[in-house]
């Protein structure tokens, strides 16, 4: 059987040997996007979204205030294996259902329409919150570089303008097609790894003074206002959870990836494993390189990582390495925007969003869902508006992303565990480890979801309020109302077993 397409849907040829298109057809869809991404490109996309120089560094100051070096170090070591369990469980399901819809499509096959509907909205909330967190973080790091270079002092208003410019740049770059995406995601992977090596090497070798191991592994700091140390430690878990999220990008790009049943699954698992190891080394190196803890937290740059580079390496090196970090973060934001736009496209293709007919349109020239790209950045801009008056807006946005991502990841895994008879493993699977790994992942995800809905600072005021619960409730209200009026238009195809769907030994 050949790939099914019409000239009107797709005037350019699809780079596919036919197998992926047949699998996609068995899942209920016709190939429309271009398959020009290889296994490394798919892996690189998730690696870029996780971004060890983005999530880890954006929340580094939050971690220093919410538990300090001890919580950052031990939290990263403890959370990594739990995230790997969730990633492995999700990768197993992705191998069976490699579609752009990703999580909500999996939930439809394993649990039904209602599960699918709300999983999709949670996943969308996580992705849109991810764009907001990444791009606003880029704005803060860029402002820190401008402070060193031009003595620029950012204000909430100027940061929001800079944030809007970054959003627009990401949108424009996302309109150029999959070929550029493949290039930029591959470049991003190498840039992240090489940049991390340079920063780690500089901080390890250049400073004449380093902190002791006792400081890195046991120094506890609590600037949250809460008196209970255990609660503060739990709050500190936001750093590793947010930093190691976004690996569902490999699933959302599966319709643009060759041999997606294996490549997307491996991309999910390997991107988390590599990020956990590399990110842990980067974080501990930064902690050892702190010269003065108080100055790091309250320096003029407003960004603790920038202050560490400045104190440990000097002005010239600090500015150069900040640019390395900003480029890495920019590439990360580009890929998050791509992932979110594919989710919007797929969700609209199945009739789940208001105005679905507009958001599912694909450019005949580039095979890119351009309208979905612009919708993604527009909503992300709205999510960051509270930064004009809230001192904790950034951590709230990251919490929104973490809650949306983690809960959406866990739902297909839970349904897979509850309905074993509905799932036939794909070519990448966990074998006898599937159920124990799955249950660990689900329990962990449930605990994290509840945790990040709780207040992060005390006393709770309009400036310190964690508006994550409000964002989640609003998303659910929109989803519930639209389900009442628009569910007749929601049709997720039921998959059939393709001839290629055999039992294989899973290879991690």
XYZ file of C-alpha atoms in Angstrom:
508
model
C 0.000 0.000 0.000
C 1.320 3.453 -0.830
C 1.084 6.647 1.153
C -2.391 8.171 0.798
C -2.429 11.825 -0.118
C -3.948 14.222 -2.587
C -2.176 17.000 -4.491
C -4.374 19.570 -2.785
C -3.443 18.346 0.684
C 0.244 18.037 0.018
C 1.872 19.182 -3.212
C 5.367 18.136 -2.134
C 6.472 14.514 -1.813
C 6.652 12.929 1.603
C 10.085 11.580 2.476
C 8.894 8.201 3.718
C 9.461 4.626 2.593
C 5.756 3.854 3.015
C 5.836 1.967 6.314
C 5.282 5.049 8.481
C 2.418 6.208 6.271
C 0.795 2.771 6.524
C 1.097 2.791 10.309
C -0.366 6.305 10.406
C -3.221 5.173 8.183
C -3.917 2.301 10.589
C -4.201 4.905 13.331
C -6.829 6.739 11.310
C -4.897 9.560 9.646
C -3.595 10.464 6.202
C 0.002 11.624 5.881
C 0.033 15.429 5.483
C 3.210 16.626 7.183
C 6.652 16.026 5.653
C 8.725 13.152 7.091
C 12.139 14.752 6.886
C 13.307 14.171 10.453
C 15.564 11.285 11.401
C 16.020 9.541 14.741
C 18.720 11.969 15.881
C 16.603 14.968 14.918
C 13.671 13.594 16.892
C 15.880 12.915 19.923
C 17.430 16.360 19.547
C 14.014 18.010 19.576
C 13.141 16.570 22.994
C 16.670 17.216 24.246
C 16.266 20.839 23.144
C 12.908 21.232 24.873
C 14.221 19.718 28.107
C 17.295 21.944 27.669
C 19.816 21.589 30.485
C 20.766 25.245 29.955
C 17.184 26.382 30.104
C 15.044 24.677 32.736
C 17.914 23.998 35.118
C 19.282 27.536 34.923
C 15.980 29.412 34.713
C 14.891 28.023 38.094
C 18.347 27.981 39.673
C 17.589 31.097 41.741
C 14.256 29.601 42.799
C 16.112 26.511 43.978
C 18.650 28.555 45.961
C 15.772 30.198 47.852
C 13.652 27.039 48.210
C 16.029 24.732 50.038
C 19.370 25.896 48.709
C 22.278 23.777 47.439
C 21.334 20.644 49.407
C 17.818 20.490 47.935
C 19.068 21.306 44.436
C 21.667 18.525 44.561
C 19.723 15.767 46.276
C 16.446 16.760 44.638
C 17.992 16.402 41.192
C 19.448 12.985 42.065
C 16.147 11.759 43.515
C 13.753 13.119 40.902
C 15.706 11.966 37.830
C 14.947 8.222 38.152
C 11.268 8.955 38.802
C 11.027 11.105 35.678
C 12.818 8.351 33.755
C 10.121 5.896 34.867
C 7.397 8.196 33.541
C 9.336 8.803 30.308
C 9.893 5.079 29.743
C 6.217 4.281 30.343
C 5.156 7.028 27.947
C 7.728 5.963 25.347
C 6.252 2.461 25.362
C 2.814 3.816 24.484
C 4.245 6.241 21.913
C 5.808 3.289 20.094
C 2.321 1.905 19.535
C 0.646 5.223 18.714
C 3.153 7.513 16.913
C 0.917 10.488 16.046
C 1.187 14.275 16.364
C -1.699 14.194 18.822
C 0.427 12.212 21.210
C -1.082 11.937 24.674
C -4.735 12.648 23.923
C -4.741 10.128 21.062
C -3.263 7.507 23.393
C -5.904 8.309 26.018
C -8.668 7.881 23.401
C -7.490 4.430 22.439
C -6.951 3.251 26.005
C -9.710 5.002 27.958
C -12.287 6.639 25.720
C -13.354 10.068 24.535
C -13.751 11.811 27.904
C -10.250 10.816 29.017
C -8.904 11.910 25.666
C -10.591 15.298 25.789
C -9.210 16.357 29.169
C -5.795 14.809 28.559
C -5.496 16.928 25.451
C -6.386 20.114 27.293
C -3.907 19.357 30.085
C -1.171 18.614 27.554
C -1.962 21.835 25.726
C -1.806 23.788 29.007
C 1.605 22.277 29.742
C 2.947 23.137 26.295
C 1.638 26.701 26.306
C 2.930 27.209 29.837
C 6.229 25.776 28.640
C 6.506 28.383 25.882
C 5.717 31.144 28.375
C 8.238 29.891 30.927
C 11.016 29.321 28.400
C 10.630 32.583 26.520
C 10.140 34.722 29.616
C 13.220 33.061 31.049
C 15.147 33.953 27.883
C 14.025 37.563 28.384
C 15.395 37.613 31.945
C 18.758 36.151 30.875
C 18.976 38.574 27.968
C 18.234 41.437 30.354
C 21.029 40.168 32.635
C 23.468 40.209 29.703
C 22.304 43.732 28.805
C 22.906 44.761 32.421
C 26.529 43.615 32.154
C 27.028 45.090 28.701
C 25.060 48.341 28.883
C 24.260 48.757 32.595
C 20.618 48.199 31.645
C 18.128 47.850 34.502
C 15.059 45.848 33.460
C 11.522 46.673 34.552
C 8.475 44.392 34.391
C 7.228 46.387 31.383
C 10.510 46.203 29.451
C 10.845 42.491 30.196
C 7.364 41.902 28.798
C 8.259 43.769 25.601
C 11.460 41.753 25.232
C 9.440 38.589 25.863
C 6.989 39.544 23.107
C 9.867 40.047 20.636
C 11.273 36.594 21.463
C 7.843 35.012 21.000
C 7.491 36.671 17.595
C 10.944 35.466 16.488
C 10.089 31.916 17.460
C 6.824 32.097 15.563
C 8.480 33.384 12.397
C 11.224 30.741 12.476
C 8.598 28.042 12.911
C 6.974 29.017 9.622
C 9.920 27.902 7.493
C 9.250 24.176 7.468
C 10.517 20.848 8.748
C 13.864 21.008 6.952
C 14.937 24.049 8.995
C 13.519 22.418 12.114
C 15.657 19.338 11.561
C 18.742 21.539 11.190
C 17.993 23.720 14.224
C 17.072 20.854 16.559
C 20.251 18.958 15.630
C 22.287 22.141 16.093
C 20.552 22.690 19.418
C 21.549 19.266 20.740
C 25.219 19.819 19.931
C 25.114 23.422 21.172
C 23.635 22.353 24.498
C 26.166 19.593 25.080
C 29.194 21.569 23.857
C 28.080 24.700 25.705
C 27.605 22.751 28.923
C 31.109 21.283 28.576
C 32.603 24.768 28.112
C 30.734 26.242 31.099
C 31.524 23.266 33.347
C 35.190 23.357 32.325
C 35.501 27.110 32.904
C 33.837 27.017 36.326
C 35.853 23.991 37.399
C 39.277 25.249 36.293
C 39.349 29.054 36.373
C 38.095 30.218 39.822
C 40.727 30.257 42.570
C 38.075 29.455 45.181
C 35.394 26.754 45.219
C 32.797 25.873 47.808
C 33.265 22.736 49.912
C 31.416 19.489 49.328
C 29.657 20.111 52.644
C 28.195 23.329 51.246
C 27.007 21.723 47.989
C 25.482 18.650 49.611
C 24.219 19.931 52.948
C 23.686 23.723 52.888
C 19.971 24.386 53.453
C 18.444 27.808 52.753
C 14.835 28.817 53.265
C 13.712 32.156 51.881
C 10.148 31.049 51.115
C 8.570 32.354 54.325
C 7.357 28.877 55.288
C 8.692 27.428 58.548
C 8.287 23.710 57.797
C 11.554 22.389 56.273
C 9.869 19.367 54.694
C 7.432 21.594 52.818
C 10.290 23.801 51.611
C 12.187 20.735 50.389
C 9.129 19.592 48.458
C 8.731 23.043 46.922
C 12.324 22.797 45.728
C 11.335 19.807 43.593
C 9.846 22.240 41.064
C 13.334 22.789 39.622
C 14.059 19.193 38.500
C 10.453 18.448 37.550
C 10.173 21.497 35.286
C 13.712 21.098 33.941
C 13.118 17.468 32.919
C 9.741 18.040 31.238
C 8.822 18.421 27.580
C 9.991 15.066 26.286
C 6.599 14.433 24.690
C 7.973 16.608 21.877
C 9.280 13.401 20.289
C 5.699 12.103 20.135
C 4.280 15.353 18.729
C 6.890 15.307 15.940
C 6.391 11.615 15.156
C 4.395 12.324 11.966
C 7.455 14.196 10.694
C 9.914 11.460 11.750
C 11.004 8.425 9.761
C 10.562 5.047 11.499
C 8.696 6.881 14.217
C 7.525 3.795 16.133
C 11.083 3.276 17.349
C 12.693 6.689 16.820
C 10.091 8.679 18.793
C 10.082 6.221 21.694
C 13.866 6.207 21.912
C 13.880 9.996 21.591
C 11.663 10.310 24.670
C 13.694 8.014 26.911
C 17.187 8.953 25.804
C 16.576 12.700 25.944
C 15.596 12.439 29.630
C 18.537 10.156 30.469
C 21.111 12.415 28.793
C 19.576 15.577 30.271
C 19.514 14.142 33.797
C 23.210 13.222 33.704
C 24.439 16.382 31.974
C 22.136 18.660 33.960
C 23.289 17.186 37.256
C 26.922 17.860 36.411
C 26.100 21.422 35.351
C 24.136 22.189 38.519
C 26.763 20.867 40.920
C 29.481 22.756 39.055
C 27.533 25.989 39.456
C 27.066 25.334 43.174
C 30.776 24.683 43.709
C 31.580 27.913 41.822
C 29.467 30.213 44.038
C 31.788 32.860 45.448
C 29.403 34.720 47.754
C 25.966 33.273 48.475
C 24.302 36.552 49.419
C 25.600 38.364 46.340
C 24.535 35.478 44.138
C 20.954 35.816 45.360
C 20.722 39.605 45.299
C 23.246 40.740 42.681
C 22.511 43.595 40.258
C 21.982 41.271 37.277
C 18.869 39.807 38.895
C 19.890 36.353 37.623
C 21.917 34.169 40.047
C 23.584 32.183 37.247
C 24.850 35.413 35.663
C 26.173 36.557 39.039
C 28.045 33.275 39.547
C 29.694 33.600 36.134
C 30.595 37.225 36.847
C 32.059 36.557 40.312
C 33.908 33.394 39.319
C 35.160 34.239 35.823
C 35.142 37.997 35.379
C 33.159 40.328 33.151
C 34.347 39.263 29.692
C 33.935 35.525 30.272
C 30.590 36.031 32.012
C 29.172 37.942 29.054
C 30.471 35.378 26.560
C 29.069 32.387 28.455
C 25.751 34.152 29.028
C 25.445 34.456 25.246
C 26.107 30.704 24.937
C 23.293 30.077 27.429
C 20.899 32.518 25.735
C 21.415 30.896 22.318
C 20.738 27.467 23.858
C 17.590 28.780 25.530
C 16.458 30.413 22.290
C 16.791 27.117 20.417
C 14.860 25.441 23.226
C 12.027 27.986 22.963
C 11.912 27.485 19.203
C 11.395 23.740 19.641
C 8.782 24.151 22.395
C 6.821 26.402 20.053
C 7.051 23.767 17.318
C 5.814 21.062 19.673
C 2.890 23.173 20.914
C 1.843 24.108 17.381
C 1.776 20.420 16.347
C -0.373 19.644 19.363
C -2.782 22.453 18.442
C -2.835 21.240 14.824
C -3.557 17.635 15.814
C -6.156 18.567 18.456
C -7.893 20.828 15.939
C -7.691 18.159 13.238
C -9.867 16.054 15.546
C -12.262 18.958 16.247
C -11.348 19.631 19.890
C -10.663 23.382 19.888
C -12.937 26.351 19.234
C -12.236 27.435 15.668
C -10.627 24.102 14.819
C -11.064 24.714 11.111
C -8.657 27.653 11.337
C -5.993 26.022 13.534
C -5.760 22.756 11.573
C -4.890 24.449 8.284
C -1.541 23.376 6.836
C 0.468 25.570 4.485
C 0.508 24.054 1.004
C 4.059 25.327 0.471
C 5.786 24.400 3.746
C 3.404 21.784 5.247
C 3.453 23.816 8.487
C 0.302 24.610 10.562
C 1.013 28.357 10.534
C -2.182 29.462 12.291
C -1.478 27.009 15.110
C 1.974 28.527 15.531
C 0.550 32.034 15.986
C -2.131 30.806 18.376
C 0.515 29.125 20.528
C 2.608 32.268 20.974
C -0.459 34.476 21.495
C -1.745 32.360 24.392
C 1.775 32.137 25.836
C 1.922 35.941 25.875
C -1.328 36.117 27.837
C -0.024 33.590 30.396
C 2.903 35.895 31.217
C 0.848 39.077 31.702
C 0.695 38.633 35.525
C 4.463 39.314 35.527
C 3.533 43.016 35.417
C 2.395 42.886 39.034
C 3.417 39.502 40.502
C 6.888 38.878 41.963
C 6.375 35.115 41.720
C 4.842 35.062 38.242
C 7.723 33.165 36.659
C 7.665 30.305 39.161
C 3.869 30.173 38.792
C 4.147 29.843 35.011
C 6.699 27.051 35.384
C 4.372 25.341 37.855
C 1.522 25.617 35.329
C 3.720 23.910 32.760
C 4.856 21.208 35.201
C 1.282 20.432 36.315
C -0.033 20.303 32.749
C 2.819 18.164 31.484
C 3.071 15.723 34.368
C -0.638 14.990 34.732
C -1.082 14.631 30.972
C 1.876 12.231 30.780
C 0.472 10.085 33.586
C -3.080 9.631 32.240
C -2.211 7.372 29.247
C 0.129 5.390 31.509
C -2.632 4.922 34.092
C -5.105 3.847 31.407
C -2.532 1.435 30.006
C -2.239 -0.147 33.472
C -6.006 -0.308 34.063
C -6.905 -1.648 30.609
C -4.215 -4.168 29.761
C -6.459 -5.862 27.205
C -6.693 -2.677 25.101
C -2.971 -2.309 24.516
C -0.726 -4.188 22.104
C 2.926 -3.188 22.576
C 4.778 -1.610 19.699
C 8.355 -2.364 18.660
C 9.805 -0.478 21.679
C 8.462 -1.799 24.977
C 9.455 -2.568 28.564
C 8.479 -6.219 28.745
C 7.884 -7.514 32.278
C 8.999 -4.171 33.732
C 6.085 -2.336 32.146
C 3.668 -2.535 35.081
C 6.033 -1.797 38.018
C 7.607 1.115 36.150
C 4.159 2.353 35.165
C 2.797 2.348 38.723
C 5.845 4.153 40.089
C 5.369 6.771 37.367
C 1.654 7.283 38.072
C 2.057 7.638 41.859
C 4.935 10.068 41.385
C 2.998 12.162 38.862
C -0.067 12.382 41.126
C 2.029 13.605 44.065
C 3.838 16.204 41.985
C 0.615 17.536 40.466
C -0.899 18.180 43.897
C 2.332 19.697 45.229
C 2.675 22.393 42.577
C -0.882 23.610 43.117
C 0.049 24.657 46.650
C 1.363 28.115 47.711
C 5.081 28.637 47.064
C 5.688 31.718 49.235
C 4.448 33.014 52.586
C 2.657 35.199 53.441
C 0.277 34.675 50.545
C -0.538 38.055 48.993
C -1.578 39.278 45.564
C 2.120 39.591 44.684
C 3.161 36.124 45.910
C 0.002 34.188 45.046
C 0.568 30.975 43.090
C -1.999 31.348 40.325
C -1.380 27.837 38.978
C -4.690 26.491 40.409
C -6.556 29.357 38.710
C -4.926 28.610 35.357
C -5.745 24.904 35.703
C -9.361 25.594 36.732
C -9.838 28.050 33.855
C -8.444 25.498 31.404
C -10.796 22.824 32.760
C -13.784 25.190 32.649
C -13.074 26.054 29.021
C -12.642 22.366 28.265
C -15.868 21.441 30.060
C -17.944 24.193 28.440
C -16.576 23.502 24.994
C -17.136 19.774 25.474
C -20.800 20.485 26.102
C -21.209 22.494 22.901
C -18.463 21.188 20.664
C -18.025 17.515 21.400
C -20.109 16.506 18.393
C -17.260 17.779 16.249
C -14.644 15.810 18.223
C -13.712 12.611 16.448
C -10.478 10.813 17.290
C -10.091 7.818 14.957
C -10.019 4.341 16.442
C -6.812 2.564 15.574
C -6.632 -0.782 13.847
C -3.733 -3.188 14.176
C -1.372 -2.609 11.275
C 0.352 -5.556 9.671
C 3.645 -4.124 10.912
C 2.516 -4.315 14.555
C 4.387 -7.320 15.908
C 5.869 -8.280 19.248
C 9.480 -7.242 19.638
C 11.939 -7.169 22.462
C 12.076 -3.657 23.855
C 15.407 -1.894 23.467
C 16.005 1.053 25.773
